[in-house]
CSV table of N, CA and C in Angstrom, one decimal:
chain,number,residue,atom,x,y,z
A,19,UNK,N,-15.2,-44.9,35.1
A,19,UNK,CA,-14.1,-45.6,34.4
A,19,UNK,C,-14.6,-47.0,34.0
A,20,UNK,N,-14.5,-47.3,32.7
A,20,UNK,CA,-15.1,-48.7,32.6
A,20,UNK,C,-13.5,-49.9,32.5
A,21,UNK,N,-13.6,-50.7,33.1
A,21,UNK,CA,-12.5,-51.7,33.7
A,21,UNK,C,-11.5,-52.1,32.5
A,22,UNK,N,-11.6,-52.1,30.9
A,22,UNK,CA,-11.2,-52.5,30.0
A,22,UNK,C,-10.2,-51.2,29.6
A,23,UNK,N,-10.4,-50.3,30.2
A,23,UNK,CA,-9.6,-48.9,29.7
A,23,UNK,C,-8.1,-49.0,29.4
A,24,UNK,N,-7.9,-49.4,30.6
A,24,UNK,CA,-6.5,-49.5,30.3
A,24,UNK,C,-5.9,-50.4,28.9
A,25,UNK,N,-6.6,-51.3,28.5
A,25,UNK,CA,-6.2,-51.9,27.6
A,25,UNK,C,-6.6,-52.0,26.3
A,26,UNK,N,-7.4,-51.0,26.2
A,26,UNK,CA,-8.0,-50.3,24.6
A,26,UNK,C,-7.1,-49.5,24.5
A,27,UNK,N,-6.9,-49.8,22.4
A,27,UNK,CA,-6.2,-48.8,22.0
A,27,UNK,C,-6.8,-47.3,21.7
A,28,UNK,N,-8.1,-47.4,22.5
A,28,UNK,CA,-8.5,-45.7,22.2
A,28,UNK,C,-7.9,-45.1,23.4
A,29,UNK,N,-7.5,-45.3,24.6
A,29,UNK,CA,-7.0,-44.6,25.6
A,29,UNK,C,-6.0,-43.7,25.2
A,30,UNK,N,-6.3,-42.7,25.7
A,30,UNK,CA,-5.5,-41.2,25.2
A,30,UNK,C,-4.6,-40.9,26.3
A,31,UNK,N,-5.1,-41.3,27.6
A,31,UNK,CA,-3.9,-41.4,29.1
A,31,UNK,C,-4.7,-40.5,30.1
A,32,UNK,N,-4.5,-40.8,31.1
A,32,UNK,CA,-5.0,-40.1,32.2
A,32,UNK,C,-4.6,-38.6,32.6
A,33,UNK,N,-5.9,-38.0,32.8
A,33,UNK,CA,-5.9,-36.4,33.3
A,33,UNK,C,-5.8,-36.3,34.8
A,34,UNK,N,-4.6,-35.9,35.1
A,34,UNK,CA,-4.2,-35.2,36.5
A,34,UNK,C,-4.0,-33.8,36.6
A,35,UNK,N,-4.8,-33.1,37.3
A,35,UNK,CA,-5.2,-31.6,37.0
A,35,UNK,C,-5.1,-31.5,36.0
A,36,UNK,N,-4.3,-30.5,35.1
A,36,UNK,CA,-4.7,-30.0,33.9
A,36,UNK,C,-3.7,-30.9,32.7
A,37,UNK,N,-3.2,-31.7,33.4
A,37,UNK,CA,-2.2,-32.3,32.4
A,37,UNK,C,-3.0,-33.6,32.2
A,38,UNK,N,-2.8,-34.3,30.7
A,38,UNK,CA,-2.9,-35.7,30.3
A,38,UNK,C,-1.5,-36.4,30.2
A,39,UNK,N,-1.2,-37.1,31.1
A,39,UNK,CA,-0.2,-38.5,31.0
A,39,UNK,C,-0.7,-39.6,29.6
A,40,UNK,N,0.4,-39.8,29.2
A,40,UNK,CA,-0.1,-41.2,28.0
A,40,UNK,C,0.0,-42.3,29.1
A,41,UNK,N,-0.8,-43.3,28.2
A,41,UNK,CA,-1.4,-44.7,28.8
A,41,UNK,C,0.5,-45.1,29.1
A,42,UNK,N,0.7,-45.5,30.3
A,42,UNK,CA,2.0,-45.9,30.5
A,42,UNK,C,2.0,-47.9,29.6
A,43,UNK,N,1.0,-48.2,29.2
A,43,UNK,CA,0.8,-49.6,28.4
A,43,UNK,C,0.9,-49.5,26.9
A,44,UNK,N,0.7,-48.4,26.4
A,44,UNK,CA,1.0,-47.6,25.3
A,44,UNK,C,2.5,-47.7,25.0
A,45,UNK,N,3.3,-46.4,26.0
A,45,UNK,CA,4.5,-46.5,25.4
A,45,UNK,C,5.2,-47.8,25.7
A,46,UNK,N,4.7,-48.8,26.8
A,46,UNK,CA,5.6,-50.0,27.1
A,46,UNK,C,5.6,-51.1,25.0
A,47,UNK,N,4.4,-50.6,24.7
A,47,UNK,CA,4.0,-51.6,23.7
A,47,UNK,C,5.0,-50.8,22.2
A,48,UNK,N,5.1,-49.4,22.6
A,48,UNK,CA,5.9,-48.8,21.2
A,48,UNK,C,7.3,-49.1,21.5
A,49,UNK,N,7.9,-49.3,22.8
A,49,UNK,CA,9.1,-49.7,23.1
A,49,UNK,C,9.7,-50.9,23.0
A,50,UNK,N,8.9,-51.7,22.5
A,50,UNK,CA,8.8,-53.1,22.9
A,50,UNK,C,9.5,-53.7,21.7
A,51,UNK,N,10.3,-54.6,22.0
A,51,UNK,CA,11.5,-55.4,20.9
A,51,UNK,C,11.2,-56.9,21.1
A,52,UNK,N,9.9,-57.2,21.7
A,52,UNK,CA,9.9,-57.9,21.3
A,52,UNK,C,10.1,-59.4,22.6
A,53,UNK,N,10.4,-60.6,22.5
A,53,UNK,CA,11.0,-61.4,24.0
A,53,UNK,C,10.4,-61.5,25.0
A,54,UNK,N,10.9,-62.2,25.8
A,54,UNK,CA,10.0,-62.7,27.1
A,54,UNK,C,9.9,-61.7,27.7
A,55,UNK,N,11.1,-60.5,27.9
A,55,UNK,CA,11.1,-59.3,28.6
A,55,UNK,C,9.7,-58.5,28.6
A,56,UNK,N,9.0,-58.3,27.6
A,56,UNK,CA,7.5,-57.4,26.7
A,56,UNK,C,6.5,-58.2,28.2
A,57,UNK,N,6.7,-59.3,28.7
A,57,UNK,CA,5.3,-59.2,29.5
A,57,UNK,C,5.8,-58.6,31.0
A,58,UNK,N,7.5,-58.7,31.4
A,58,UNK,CA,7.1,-57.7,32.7
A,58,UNK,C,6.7,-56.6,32.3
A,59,UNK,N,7.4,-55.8,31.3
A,59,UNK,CA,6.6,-54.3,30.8
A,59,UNK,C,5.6,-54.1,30.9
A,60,UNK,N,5.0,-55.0,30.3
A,60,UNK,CA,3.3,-54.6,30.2
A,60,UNK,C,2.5,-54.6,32.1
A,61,UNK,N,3.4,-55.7,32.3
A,61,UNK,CA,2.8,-55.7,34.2
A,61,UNK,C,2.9,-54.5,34.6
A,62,UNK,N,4.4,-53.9,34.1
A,62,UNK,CA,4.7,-53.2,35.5
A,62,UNK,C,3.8,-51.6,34.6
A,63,UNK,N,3.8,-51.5,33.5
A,63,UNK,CA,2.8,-50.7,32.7
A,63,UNK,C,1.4,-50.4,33.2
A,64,UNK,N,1.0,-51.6,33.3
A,64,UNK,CA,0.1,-51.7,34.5
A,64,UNK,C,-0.6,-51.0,35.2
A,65,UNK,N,0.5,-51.5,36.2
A,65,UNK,CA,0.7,-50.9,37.6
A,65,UNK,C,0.6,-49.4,37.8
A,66,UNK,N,1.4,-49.1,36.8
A,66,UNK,CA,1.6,-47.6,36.7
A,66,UNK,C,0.0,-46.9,36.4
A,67,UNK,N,-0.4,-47.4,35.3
A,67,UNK,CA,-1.7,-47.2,35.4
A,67,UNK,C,-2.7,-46.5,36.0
A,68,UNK,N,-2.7,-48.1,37.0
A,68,UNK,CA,-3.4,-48.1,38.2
A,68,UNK,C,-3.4,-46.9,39.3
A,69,UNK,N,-2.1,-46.4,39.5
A,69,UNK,CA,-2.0,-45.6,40.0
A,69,UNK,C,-2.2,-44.3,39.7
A,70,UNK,N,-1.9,-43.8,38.2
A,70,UNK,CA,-2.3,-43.2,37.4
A,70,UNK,C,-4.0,-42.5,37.9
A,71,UNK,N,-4.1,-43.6,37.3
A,71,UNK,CA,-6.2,-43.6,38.0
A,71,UNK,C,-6.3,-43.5,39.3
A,72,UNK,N,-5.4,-43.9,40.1
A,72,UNK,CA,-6.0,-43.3,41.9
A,72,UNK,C,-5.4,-42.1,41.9
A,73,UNK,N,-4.4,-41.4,41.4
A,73,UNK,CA,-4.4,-40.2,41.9
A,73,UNK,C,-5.0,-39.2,40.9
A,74,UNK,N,-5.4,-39.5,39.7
A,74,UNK,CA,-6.2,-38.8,38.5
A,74,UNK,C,-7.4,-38.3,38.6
A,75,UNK,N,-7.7,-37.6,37.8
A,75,UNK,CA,-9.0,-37.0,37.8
A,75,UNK,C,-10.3,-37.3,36.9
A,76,UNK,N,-9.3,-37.7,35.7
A,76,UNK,CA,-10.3,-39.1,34.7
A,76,UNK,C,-9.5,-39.5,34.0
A,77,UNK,N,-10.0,-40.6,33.1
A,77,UNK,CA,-9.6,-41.2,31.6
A,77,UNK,C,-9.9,-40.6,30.9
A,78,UNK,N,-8.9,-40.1,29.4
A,78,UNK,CA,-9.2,-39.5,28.3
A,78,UNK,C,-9.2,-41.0,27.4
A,79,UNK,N,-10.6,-40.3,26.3
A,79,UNK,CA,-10.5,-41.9,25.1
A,79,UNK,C,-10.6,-40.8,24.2
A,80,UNK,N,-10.0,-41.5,23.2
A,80,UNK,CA,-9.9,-40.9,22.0
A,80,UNK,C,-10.6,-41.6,20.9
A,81,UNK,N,-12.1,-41.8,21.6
A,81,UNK,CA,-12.9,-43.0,21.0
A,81,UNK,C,-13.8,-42.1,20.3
A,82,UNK,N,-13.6,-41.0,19.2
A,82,UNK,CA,-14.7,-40.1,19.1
A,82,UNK,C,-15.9,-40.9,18.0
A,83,UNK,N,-16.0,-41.8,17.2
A,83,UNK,CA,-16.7,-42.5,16.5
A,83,UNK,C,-18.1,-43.6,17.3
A,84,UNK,N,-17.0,-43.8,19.1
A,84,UNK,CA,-18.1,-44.4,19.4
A,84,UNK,C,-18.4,-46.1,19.5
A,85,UNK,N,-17.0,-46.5,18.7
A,85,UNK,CA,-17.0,-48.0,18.5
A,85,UNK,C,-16.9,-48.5,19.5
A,86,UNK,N,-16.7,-48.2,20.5
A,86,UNK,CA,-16.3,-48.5,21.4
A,86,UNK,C,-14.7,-49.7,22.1
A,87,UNK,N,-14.9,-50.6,23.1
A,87,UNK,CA,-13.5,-51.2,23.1
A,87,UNK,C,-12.7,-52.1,21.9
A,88,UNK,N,-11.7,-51.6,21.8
A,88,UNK,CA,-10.5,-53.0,20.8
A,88,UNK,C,-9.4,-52.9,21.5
A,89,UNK,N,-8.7,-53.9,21.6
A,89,UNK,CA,-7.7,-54.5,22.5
A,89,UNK,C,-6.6,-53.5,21.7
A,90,UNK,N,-5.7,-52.8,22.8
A,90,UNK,CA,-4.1,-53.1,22.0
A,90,UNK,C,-3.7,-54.0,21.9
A,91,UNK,N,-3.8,-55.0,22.3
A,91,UNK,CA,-2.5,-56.1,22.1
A,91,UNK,C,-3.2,-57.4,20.2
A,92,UNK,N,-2.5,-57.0,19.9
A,92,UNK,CA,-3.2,-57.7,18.5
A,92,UNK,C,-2.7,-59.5,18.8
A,93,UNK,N,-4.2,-60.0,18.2
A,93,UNK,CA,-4.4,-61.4,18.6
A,93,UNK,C,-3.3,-61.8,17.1
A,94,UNK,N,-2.4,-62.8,17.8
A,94,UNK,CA,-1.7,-63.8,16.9
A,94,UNK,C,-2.3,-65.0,16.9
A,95,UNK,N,-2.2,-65.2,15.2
A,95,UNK,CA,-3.0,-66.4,14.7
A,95,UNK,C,-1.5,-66.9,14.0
A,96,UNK,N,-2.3,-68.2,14.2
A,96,UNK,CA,-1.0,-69.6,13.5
A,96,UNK,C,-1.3,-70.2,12.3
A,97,UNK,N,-0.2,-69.8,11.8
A,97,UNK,CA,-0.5,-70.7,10.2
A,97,UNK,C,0.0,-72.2,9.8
């Protein structure tokens, strides 16, 4: 598992036996309206994760091109 996983938008979500979970940071970010509320989500998104990965069997990426990492979270710029 390389340490940035969780937070590329190639992650496809963790495989626990035969099933793939979506990245729980994923749906926090499609759910998201927005507000100060959006950074506990993403914590507790996290978290979930994390755990995700201790009891899983691996990370799926849906990196098939090979680019390797890009952030979900899109950098804001000021005009």
């Amino acid at each position: 598992m390389h340490s940035h996983c969780a937070y590329c938008r190639h992650c496809a979500g963790v495989r626990v036996g035969k099933r793939v979970l979506p990245p729980p940071q994923q749906q926090a970010m499609k759910g998201a309206r927005g507000g100060m509320g959006i950074d506990e989500e993403l914590l507790n998104a996290a978290m979930m994760f994390n755990s995700l990965v201790r009891d899983g069997d691996a990370i799926e990426c849906s990196d098939d091109a090979g680019t390797g990492f890009s952030s979900m979270y899109r950098r804001r710029t000021r005009s």
